[in-house]
Coordinates of C-alpha atoms and ligand atoms in Angstrom, one line a residue:
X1 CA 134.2 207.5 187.4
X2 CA 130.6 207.9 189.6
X3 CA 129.5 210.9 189.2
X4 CA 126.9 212.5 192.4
X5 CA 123.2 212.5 191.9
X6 CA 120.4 212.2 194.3
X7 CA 119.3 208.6 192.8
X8 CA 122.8 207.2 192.2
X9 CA 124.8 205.0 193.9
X10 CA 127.4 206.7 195.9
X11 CA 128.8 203.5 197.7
X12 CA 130.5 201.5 194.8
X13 CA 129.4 198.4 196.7
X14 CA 125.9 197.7 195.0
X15 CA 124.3 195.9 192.3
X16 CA 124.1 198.5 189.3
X17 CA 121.4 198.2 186.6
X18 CA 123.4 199.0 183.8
X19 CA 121.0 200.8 180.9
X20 CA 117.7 202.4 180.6
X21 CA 115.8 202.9 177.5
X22 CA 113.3 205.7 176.1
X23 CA 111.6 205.9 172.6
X24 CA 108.8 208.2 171.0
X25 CA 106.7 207.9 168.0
X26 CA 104.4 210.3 166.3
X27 CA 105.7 213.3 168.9
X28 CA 106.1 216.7 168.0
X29 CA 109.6 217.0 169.4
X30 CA 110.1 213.2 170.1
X31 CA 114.4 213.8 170.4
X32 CA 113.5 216.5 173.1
X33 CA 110.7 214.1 174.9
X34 CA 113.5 211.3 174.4
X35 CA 116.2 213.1 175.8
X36 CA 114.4 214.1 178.7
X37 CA 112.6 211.0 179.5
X38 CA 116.3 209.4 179.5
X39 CA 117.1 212.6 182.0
X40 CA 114.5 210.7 184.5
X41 CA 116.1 207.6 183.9
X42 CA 119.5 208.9 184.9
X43 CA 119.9 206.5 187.8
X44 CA 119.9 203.5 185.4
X45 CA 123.3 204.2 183.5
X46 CA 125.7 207.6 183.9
X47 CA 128.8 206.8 181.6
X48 CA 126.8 207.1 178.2
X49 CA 124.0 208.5 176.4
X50 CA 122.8 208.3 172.5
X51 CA 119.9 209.1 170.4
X52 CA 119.0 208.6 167.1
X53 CA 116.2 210.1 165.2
X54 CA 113.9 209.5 162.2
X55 CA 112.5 211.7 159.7
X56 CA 110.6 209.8 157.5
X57 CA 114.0 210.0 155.0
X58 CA 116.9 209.9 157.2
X59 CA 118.2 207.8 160.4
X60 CA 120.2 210.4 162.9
X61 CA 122.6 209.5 165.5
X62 CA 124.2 211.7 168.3
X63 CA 125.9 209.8 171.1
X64 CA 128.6 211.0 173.8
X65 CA 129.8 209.6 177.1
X66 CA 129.0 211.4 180.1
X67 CA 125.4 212.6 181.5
X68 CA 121.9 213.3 179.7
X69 CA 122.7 217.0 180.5
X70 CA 126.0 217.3 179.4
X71 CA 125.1 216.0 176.0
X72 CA 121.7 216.9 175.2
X73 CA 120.6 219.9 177.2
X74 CA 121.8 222.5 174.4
X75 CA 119.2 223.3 172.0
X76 CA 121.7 222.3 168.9
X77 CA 122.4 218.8 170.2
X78 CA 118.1 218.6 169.8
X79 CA 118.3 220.2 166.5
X80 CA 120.7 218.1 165.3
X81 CA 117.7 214.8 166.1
X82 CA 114.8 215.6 163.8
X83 CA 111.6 213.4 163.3
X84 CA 108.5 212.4 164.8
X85 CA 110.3 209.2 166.4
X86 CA 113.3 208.8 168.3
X87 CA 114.9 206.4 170.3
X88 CA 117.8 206.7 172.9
X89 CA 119.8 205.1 175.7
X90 CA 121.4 205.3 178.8
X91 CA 123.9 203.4 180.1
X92 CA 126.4 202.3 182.9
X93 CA 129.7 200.7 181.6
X94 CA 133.2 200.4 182.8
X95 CA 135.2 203.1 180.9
X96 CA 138.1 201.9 179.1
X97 CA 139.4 201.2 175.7
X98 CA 136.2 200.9 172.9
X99 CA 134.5 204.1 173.5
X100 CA 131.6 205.5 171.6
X101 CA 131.0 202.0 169.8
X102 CA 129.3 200.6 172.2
X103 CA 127.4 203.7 172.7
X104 CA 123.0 202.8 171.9
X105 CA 121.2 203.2 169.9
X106 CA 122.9 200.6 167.5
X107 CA 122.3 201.3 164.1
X108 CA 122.8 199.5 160.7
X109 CA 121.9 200.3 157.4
X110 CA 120.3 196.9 156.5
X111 CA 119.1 195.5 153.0
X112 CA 115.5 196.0 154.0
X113 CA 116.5 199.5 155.6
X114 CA 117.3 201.2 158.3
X115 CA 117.6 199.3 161.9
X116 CA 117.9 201.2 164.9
X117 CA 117.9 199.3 168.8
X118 CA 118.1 200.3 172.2
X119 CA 118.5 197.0 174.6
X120 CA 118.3 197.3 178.1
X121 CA 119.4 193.5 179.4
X122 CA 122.0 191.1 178.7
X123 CA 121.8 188.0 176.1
X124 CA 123.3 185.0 177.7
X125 CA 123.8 183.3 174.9
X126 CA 125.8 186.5 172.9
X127 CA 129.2 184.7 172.9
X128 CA 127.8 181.2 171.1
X129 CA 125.8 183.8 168.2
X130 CA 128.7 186.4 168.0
X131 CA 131.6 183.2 167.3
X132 CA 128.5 181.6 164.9
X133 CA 127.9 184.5 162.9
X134 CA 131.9 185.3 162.7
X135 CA 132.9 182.1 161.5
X136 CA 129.7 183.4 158.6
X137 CA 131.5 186.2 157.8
X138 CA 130.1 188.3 160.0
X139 CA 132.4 191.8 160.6
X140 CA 131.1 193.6 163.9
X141 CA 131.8 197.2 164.8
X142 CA 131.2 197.1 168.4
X143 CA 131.7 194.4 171.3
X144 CA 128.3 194.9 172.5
X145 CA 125.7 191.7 172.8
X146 CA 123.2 194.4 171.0
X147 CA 124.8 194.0 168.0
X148 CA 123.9 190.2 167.9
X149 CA 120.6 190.9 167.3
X150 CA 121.5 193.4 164.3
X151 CA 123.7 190.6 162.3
X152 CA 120.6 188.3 163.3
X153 CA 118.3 190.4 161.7
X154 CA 120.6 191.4 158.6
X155 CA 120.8 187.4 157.6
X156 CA 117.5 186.7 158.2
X157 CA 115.8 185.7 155.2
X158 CA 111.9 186.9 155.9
X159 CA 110.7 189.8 154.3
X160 CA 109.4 192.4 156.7
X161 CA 111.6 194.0 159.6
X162 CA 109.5 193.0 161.8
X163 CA 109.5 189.3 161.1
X164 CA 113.0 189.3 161.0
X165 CA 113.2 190.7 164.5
X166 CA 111.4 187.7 165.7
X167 CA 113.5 185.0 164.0
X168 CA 116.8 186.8 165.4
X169 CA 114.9 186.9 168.8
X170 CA 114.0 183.4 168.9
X171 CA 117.7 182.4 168.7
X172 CA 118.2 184.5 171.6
X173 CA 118.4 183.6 174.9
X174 CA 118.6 185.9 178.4
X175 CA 116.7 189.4 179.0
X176 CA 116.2 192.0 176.8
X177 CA 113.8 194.9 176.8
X178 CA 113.9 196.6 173.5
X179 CA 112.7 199.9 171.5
X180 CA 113.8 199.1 167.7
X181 CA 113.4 201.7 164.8
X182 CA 112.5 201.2 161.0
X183 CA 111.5 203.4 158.3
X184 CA 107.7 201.5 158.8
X185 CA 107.8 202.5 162.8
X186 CA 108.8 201.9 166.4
X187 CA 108.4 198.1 167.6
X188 CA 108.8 197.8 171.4
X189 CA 109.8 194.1 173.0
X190 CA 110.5 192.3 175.9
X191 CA 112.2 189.0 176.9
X192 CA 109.5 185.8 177.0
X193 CA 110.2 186.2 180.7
X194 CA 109.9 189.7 181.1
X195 CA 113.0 189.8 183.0
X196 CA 113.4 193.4 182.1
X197 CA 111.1 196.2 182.9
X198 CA 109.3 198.2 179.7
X199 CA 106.3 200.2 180.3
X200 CA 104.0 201.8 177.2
X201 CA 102.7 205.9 177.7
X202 CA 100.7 208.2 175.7
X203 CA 101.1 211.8 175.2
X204 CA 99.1 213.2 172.9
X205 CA 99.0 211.3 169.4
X206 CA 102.4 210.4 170.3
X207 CA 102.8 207.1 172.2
X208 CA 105.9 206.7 174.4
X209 CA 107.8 203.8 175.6
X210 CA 110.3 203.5 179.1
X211 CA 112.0 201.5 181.0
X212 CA 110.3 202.9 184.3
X213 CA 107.0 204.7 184.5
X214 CA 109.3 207.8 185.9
X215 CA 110.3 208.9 182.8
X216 CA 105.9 208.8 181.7
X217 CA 105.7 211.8 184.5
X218 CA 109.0 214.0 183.6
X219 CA 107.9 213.7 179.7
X220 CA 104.2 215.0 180.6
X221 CA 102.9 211.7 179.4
X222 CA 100.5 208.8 180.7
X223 CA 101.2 205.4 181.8
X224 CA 99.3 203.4 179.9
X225 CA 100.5 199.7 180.6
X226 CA 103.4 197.4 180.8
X227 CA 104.9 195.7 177.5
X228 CA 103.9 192.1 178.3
X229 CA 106.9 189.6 178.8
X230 CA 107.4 188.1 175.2
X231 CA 105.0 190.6 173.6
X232 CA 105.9 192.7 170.6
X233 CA 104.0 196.1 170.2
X234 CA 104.5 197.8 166.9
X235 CA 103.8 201.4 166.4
X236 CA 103.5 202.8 162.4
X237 CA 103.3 206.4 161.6
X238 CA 99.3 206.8 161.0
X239 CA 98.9 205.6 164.7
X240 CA 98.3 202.3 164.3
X241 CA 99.1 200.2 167.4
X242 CA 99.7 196.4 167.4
X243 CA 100.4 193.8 169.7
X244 CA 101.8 190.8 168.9
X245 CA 103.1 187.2 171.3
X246 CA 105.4 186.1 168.8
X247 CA 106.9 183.7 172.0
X248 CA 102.9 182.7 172.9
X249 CA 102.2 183.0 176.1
X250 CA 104.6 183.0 178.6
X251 CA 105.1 182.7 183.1
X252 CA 106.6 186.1 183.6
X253 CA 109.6 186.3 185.6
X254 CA 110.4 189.8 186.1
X255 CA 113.8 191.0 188.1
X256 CA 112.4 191.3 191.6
X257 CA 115.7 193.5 192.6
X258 CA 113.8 196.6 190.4
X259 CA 111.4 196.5 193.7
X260 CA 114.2 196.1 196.3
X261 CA 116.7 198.5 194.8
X262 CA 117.0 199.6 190.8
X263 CA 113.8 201.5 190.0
X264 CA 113.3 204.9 191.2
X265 CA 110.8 204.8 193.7
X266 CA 108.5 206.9 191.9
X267 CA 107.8 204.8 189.4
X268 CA 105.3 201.7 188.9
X269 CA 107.1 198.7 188.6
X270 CA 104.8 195.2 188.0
X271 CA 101.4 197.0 188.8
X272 CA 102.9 198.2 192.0
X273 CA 104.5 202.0 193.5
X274 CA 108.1 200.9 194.0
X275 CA 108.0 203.2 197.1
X276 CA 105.2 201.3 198.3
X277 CA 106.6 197.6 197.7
X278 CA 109.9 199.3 199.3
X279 CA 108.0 200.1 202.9
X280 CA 106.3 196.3 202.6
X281 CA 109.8 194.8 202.6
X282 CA 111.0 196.9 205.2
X283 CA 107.9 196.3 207.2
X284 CA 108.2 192.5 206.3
X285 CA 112.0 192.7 207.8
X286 CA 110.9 194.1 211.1
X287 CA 108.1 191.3 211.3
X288 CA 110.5 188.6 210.4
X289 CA 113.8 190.5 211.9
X290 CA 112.5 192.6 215.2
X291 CA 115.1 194.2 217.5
X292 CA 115.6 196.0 220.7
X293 CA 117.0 199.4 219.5
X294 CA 116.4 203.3 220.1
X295 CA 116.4 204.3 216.3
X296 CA 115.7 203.2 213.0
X297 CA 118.3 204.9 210.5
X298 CA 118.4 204.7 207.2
X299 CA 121.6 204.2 204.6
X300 CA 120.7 206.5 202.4
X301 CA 119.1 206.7 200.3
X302 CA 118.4 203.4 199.1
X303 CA 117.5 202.4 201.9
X304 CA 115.3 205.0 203.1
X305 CA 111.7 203.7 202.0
X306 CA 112.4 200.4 204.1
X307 CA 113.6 202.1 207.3
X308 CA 110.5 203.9 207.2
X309 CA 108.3 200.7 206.5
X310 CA 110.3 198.9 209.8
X311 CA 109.9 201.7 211.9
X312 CA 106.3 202.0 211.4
X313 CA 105.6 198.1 211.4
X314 CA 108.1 198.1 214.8
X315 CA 107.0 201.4 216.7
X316 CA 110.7 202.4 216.3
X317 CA 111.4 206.2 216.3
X318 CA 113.0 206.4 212.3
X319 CA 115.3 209.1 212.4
X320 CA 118.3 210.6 209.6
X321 CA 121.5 208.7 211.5
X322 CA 123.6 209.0 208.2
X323 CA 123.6 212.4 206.1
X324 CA 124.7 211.8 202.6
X325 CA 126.4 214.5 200.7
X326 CA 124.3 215.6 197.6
X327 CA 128.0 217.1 196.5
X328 CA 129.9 214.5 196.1
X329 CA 132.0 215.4 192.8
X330 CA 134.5 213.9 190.7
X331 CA 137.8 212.4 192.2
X332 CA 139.9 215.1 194.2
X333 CA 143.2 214.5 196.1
X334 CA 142.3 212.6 199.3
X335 CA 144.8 214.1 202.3
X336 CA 146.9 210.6 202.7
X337 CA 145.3 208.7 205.2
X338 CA 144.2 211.1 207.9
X339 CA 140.5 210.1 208.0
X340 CA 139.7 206.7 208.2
X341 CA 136.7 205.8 206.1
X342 CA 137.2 209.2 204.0
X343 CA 135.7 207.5 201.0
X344 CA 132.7 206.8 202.9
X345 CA 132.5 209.9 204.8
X346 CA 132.9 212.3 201.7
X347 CA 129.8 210.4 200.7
X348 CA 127.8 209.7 204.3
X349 CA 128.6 211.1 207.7
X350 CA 126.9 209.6 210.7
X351 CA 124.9 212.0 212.4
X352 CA 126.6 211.8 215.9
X353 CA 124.4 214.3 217.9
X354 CA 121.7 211.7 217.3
X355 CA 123.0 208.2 217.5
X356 CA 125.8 208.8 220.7
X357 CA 124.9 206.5 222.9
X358 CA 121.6 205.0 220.8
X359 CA 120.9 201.5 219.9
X360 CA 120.8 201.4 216.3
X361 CA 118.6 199.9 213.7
X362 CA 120.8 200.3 210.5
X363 CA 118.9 199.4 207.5
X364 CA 120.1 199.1 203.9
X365 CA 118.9 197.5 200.5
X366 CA 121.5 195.0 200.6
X367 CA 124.7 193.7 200.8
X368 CA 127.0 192.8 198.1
X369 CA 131.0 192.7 198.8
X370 CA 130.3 193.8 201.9
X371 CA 133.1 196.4 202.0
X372 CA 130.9 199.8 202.4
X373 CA 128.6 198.0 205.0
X374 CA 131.9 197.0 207.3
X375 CA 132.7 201.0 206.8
X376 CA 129.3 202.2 207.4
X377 CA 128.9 200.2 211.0
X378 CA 132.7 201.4 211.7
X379 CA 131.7 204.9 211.0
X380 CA 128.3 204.5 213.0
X381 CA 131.1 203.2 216.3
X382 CA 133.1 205.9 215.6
X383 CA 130.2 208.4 216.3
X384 CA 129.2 206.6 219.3
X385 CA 126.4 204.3 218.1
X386 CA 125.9 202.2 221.5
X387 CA 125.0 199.3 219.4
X388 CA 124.4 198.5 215.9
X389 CA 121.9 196.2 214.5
X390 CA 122.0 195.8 210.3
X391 CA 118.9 194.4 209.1
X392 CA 118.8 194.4 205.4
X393 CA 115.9 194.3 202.8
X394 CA 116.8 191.5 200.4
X395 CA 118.0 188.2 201.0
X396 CA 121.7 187.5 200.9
X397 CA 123.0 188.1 197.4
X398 CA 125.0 185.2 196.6
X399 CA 124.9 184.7 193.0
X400 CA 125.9 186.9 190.1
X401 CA 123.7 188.6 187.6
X402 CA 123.6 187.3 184.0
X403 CA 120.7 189.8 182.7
X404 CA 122.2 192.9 182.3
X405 CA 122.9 194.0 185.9
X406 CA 126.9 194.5 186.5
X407 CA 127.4 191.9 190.0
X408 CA 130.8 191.1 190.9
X409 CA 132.5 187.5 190.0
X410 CA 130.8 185.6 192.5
X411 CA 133.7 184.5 194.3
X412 CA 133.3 188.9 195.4
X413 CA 129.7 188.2 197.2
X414 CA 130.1 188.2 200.7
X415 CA 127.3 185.9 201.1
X416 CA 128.7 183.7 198.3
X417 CA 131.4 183.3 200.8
X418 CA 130.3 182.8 204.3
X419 CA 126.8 182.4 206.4
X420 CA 124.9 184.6 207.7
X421 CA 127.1 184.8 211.3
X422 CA 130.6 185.3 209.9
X423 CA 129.0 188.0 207.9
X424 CA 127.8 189.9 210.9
X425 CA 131.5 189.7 212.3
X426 CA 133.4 190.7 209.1
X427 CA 130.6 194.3 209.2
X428 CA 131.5 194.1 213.4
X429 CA 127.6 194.5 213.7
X430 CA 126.5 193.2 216.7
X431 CA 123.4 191.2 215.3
X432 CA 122.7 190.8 211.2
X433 CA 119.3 189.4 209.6
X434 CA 118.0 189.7 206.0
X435 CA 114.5 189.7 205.0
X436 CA 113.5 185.8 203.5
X437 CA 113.0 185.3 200.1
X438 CA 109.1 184.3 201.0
X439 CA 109.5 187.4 202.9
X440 CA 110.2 189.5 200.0
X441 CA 107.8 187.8 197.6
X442 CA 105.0 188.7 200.2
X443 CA 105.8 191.8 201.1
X444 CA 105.5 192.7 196.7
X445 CA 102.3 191.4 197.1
X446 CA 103.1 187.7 195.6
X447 CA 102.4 184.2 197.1
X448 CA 105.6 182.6 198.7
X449 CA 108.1 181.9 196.3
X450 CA 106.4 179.1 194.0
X451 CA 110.1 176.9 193.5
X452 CA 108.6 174.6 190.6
X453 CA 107.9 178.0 189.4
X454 CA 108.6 181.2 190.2
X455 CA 106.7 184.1 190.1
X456 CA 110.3 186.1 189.7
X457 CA 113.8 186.2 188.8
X458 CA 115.6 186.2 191.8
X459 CA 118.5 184.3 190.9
X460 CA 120.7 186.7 192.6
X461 CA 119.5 185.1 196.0
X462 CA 118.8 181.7 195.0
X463 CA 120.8 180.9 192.3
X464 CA 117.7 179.5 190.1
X465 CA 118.7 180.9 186.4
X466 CA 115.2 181.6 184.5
X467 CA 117.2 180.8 181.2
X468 CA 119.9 179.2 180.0
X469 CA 123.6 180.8 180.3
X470 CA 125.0 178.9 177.2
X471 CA 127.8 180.9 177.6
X472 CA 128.8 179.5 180.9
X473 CA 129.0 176.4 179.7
X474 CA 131.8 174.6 181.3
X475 CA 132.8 177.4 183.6
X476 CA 133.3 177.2 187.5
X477 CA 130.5 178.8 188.8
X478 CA 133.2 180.9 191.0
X479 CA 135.0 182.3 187.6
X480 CA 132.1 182.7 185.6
X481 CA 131.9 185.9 183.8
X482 CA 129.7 186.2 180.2
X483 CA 132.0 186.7 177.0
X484 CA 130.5 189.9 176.5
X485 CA 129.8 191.9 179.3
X486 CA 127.0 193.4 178.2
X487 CA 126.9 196.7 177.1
X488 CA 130.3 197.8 178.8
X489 CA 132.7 199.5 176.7
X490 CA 135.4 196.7 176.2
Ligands
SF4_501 FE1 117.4 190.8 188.8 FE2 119.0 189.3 190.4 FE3 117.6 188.2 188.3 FE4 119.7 189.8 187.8 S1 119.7 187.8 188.8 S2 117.7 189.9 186.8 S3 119.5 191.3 189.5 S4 116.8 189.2 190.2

């Protein structure tokens, strides 16, 4: 069940990050700083929220299903988190059978101590460990990837936490960004590649750690700087701070799709204002994609910070052609079929005083099934659009997502299916471009794509895997689906 918010979502046709992570050390109220960092990370996962806290004595866990706000706004639910350090969660999962188990923080009472993680990402190779450490004797509680690195850490025979961490990391393959707690401190992580984001703040003595620089500004704290890909910062309870490349030095490879579409556009994502990058690509799309039209329109609101870039880079007059209902609530009784598209237009409603007649510039973030876009350019006819021209601000997305993004099977990609033409017919657009990868490298402020080695992930578009999907192994590309879809409720 999608639930309304600003930031989220409403088309159930998109590419959904699936988690979003938040920790704090050394803070005066770090469960209330965590809860409401993980407030401004809402966008990144609805259907569950935990946080666990530490006291110097005792780990505490509190974790529900629903919103932030529906599970930590009540002074109690804080009270309930003491400690100077706390860690939490958010997360978007298909609801079913499972639960709270799945739930982050994970949290095991190991030999050395307490272990507590929060993992934004997905390990690719979670399937292969999980059967291993089974067939060892292994008994997990959950049928989250996460929980891979817990077992990896328990049986790992060096002494400190810390060191254990990195010899259960360096059988792991795929994207992970992680904040891990232990009775000695915080220890914040990220994938060799850096395929997932994880930023570093300070407020105060207390240093705080995000997966987007958003949740820096709610919390009252400052950005301070990215966690390097492969680096390992540890945080201990007299302040200390160190950094550590237990991987060496690595090529980073971050997910270029948290420019075109996941972060929040107020945040800082790889040095640069998402907002920013966002009107680069859109101005980079009307370079490459120009048009003869009346009005640039948005699909909001995703794709709002492009249309504005291509109108100003094309002289185009950008105007609000799509209202989106801020009110869309949970599922009510639809009456039969009377309206055609009333999915779409309890969500979006073309604004039909302004685009009778008009040529139309319709620009959105990207296209996966291709489903809402079909229903979007339907509802745009319907309201008299004289012609309708989709430009889009990504490059076809025909592969799935292996690092912790939920994608359809491929064989549910449009472009996985068909060129470029036959996808313009099955929207009934009457012209369709997408901005080119080099195109989108450039317009974040990268060289062209570097294919011995590129500067991002962006396998989504091209199919080139930074890691290896051990997994897959033997799968048809068009079946393919990891073991463990991470962090979903099974
Ligand atoms: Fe991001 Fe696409 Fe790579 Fe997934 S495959 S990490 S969505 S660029």
């Amino acid at each position: 069940m999608k639930i309304s918010h600003p930031f989220y979502d409403e088309h159930g046709d998109k590419l959904r990050e699936e988690c979003g992570v938040f920790g704090a050390i050394n803070a005066t109220d770090a469960s209330a700083a965590t809860a409401l960092g993980l407030h401004a990370l809402q966008h990144r996962g609805q259907e569950a929220v935990g946080i666990v806290s530490f006291d110097g004595t005792t780990f505490t866990a509190r974790r529900g299903l629903g919103h932030v706000a529906e599970n930590f706004s009540a002074p109690e639910a804080i009270a309930e988190l003491p400690g100077s350090m706390a860690a939490g969660h958010v997360r978007y999962s298909t609801t079913g059978s499972g639960g709270l188990r799945n739930v982050q923080p994970l949290y095991a009472d190991l030999a050395s101590g307490g272990f507590a993680v929060a993992h934004n990402g997905n390990i690719s190779n979670a399937g292969t460990l999980r059967a291993e450490l089974v067939q060892k004797g292994a008994i997990f509680q959950s049928t989250s990837d996460t929980e891979v690195i817990i077992h990896l850490v328990a049986t790992s025979r060096y002494p400190t936490l810390r060191d254990r961490l990195v010899d259960a990391l360096r059988l792991v393959e795929g994207a992970y960004a992680l904040i891990v707690m232990t009775p000695q401190g915080m220890i914040a992580c990220r994938d060799p590649l850096g395929i997932r984001p994880l930023q570093m703040g300070r407020m105060g003595d207390a240093v705080v750690f995000a997966s987007e620089t958003v949740a820096f500004d709610v919390v009252g704290a400052e950005f301070e700087r990215q966690v390097e890909p492969g680096e390992m910062i540890e945080v201990d309870f007299d302040g200390n701070v160190t950094s550590f490349r237990p991987f060496g030095e690595n090529r980073s490879r971050p997910c270029i799709f948290e420019h075109v579409y996941f972060s929040r556009p107020d945040s800082i994502f790889d040095g640069r204002s998402v907002y920013e990058a966002r009107k680069a690509i859109g101005a980079q799309l009307a370079i490459e994609n120009p048009c003869e039209a009346d009005l640039v329109v948005p699909v909001p609101d995703s794709g709002v910070p492009a249309a504005i870039g291509y109108a100003q880079q094309s002289g185009l007059p950008f105007e609000l052609g799509i209202i989106r209902s801020h009110y869309v609530g949970r599922t009510f009784i639809q009456p039969s079929d009377t309206a055609r598209h009333s999915g779409v237009k309890r969500k979006h409603n073309a604004n039909r005083g302004l685009v009778e007649g008009k040529r139309i510039v319709l620009i959105d973030d990207s296209i996966v099934r291709g489903t809402t876009s079909l229903k979007i350019v339907e509802m745009m006819r319907d309201a008299g659009a004289k012609e309708i021209h989709f430009r889009v601000a990504s490059p076809p997305t025909a592969h799935s997502c292996y690092y912790g993004v939920d994608t359809p099977e491929r064989s549910k990609l449009l472009a996985a299916q068909m060129d470029v033409a036959p996808m313009r017919d099955f929207i009934k657009a009457d012209s369709l471009a997408f901005i080119s990868i080099d195109g989108l490298y450039k317009a974040v402020g990268q060289e062209p794509r570097n294919s011995g080695c590129p500067q991002f992930c962006d396998a989504c578009f091209t199919g080139d895997y930074p890691t290896p999907l051990t997994d897959l192994a033997g799968k048809s590309d068009d079946s393919a689906q990891l073991p463990f879809p991470v962090n979903k409720v099974a």
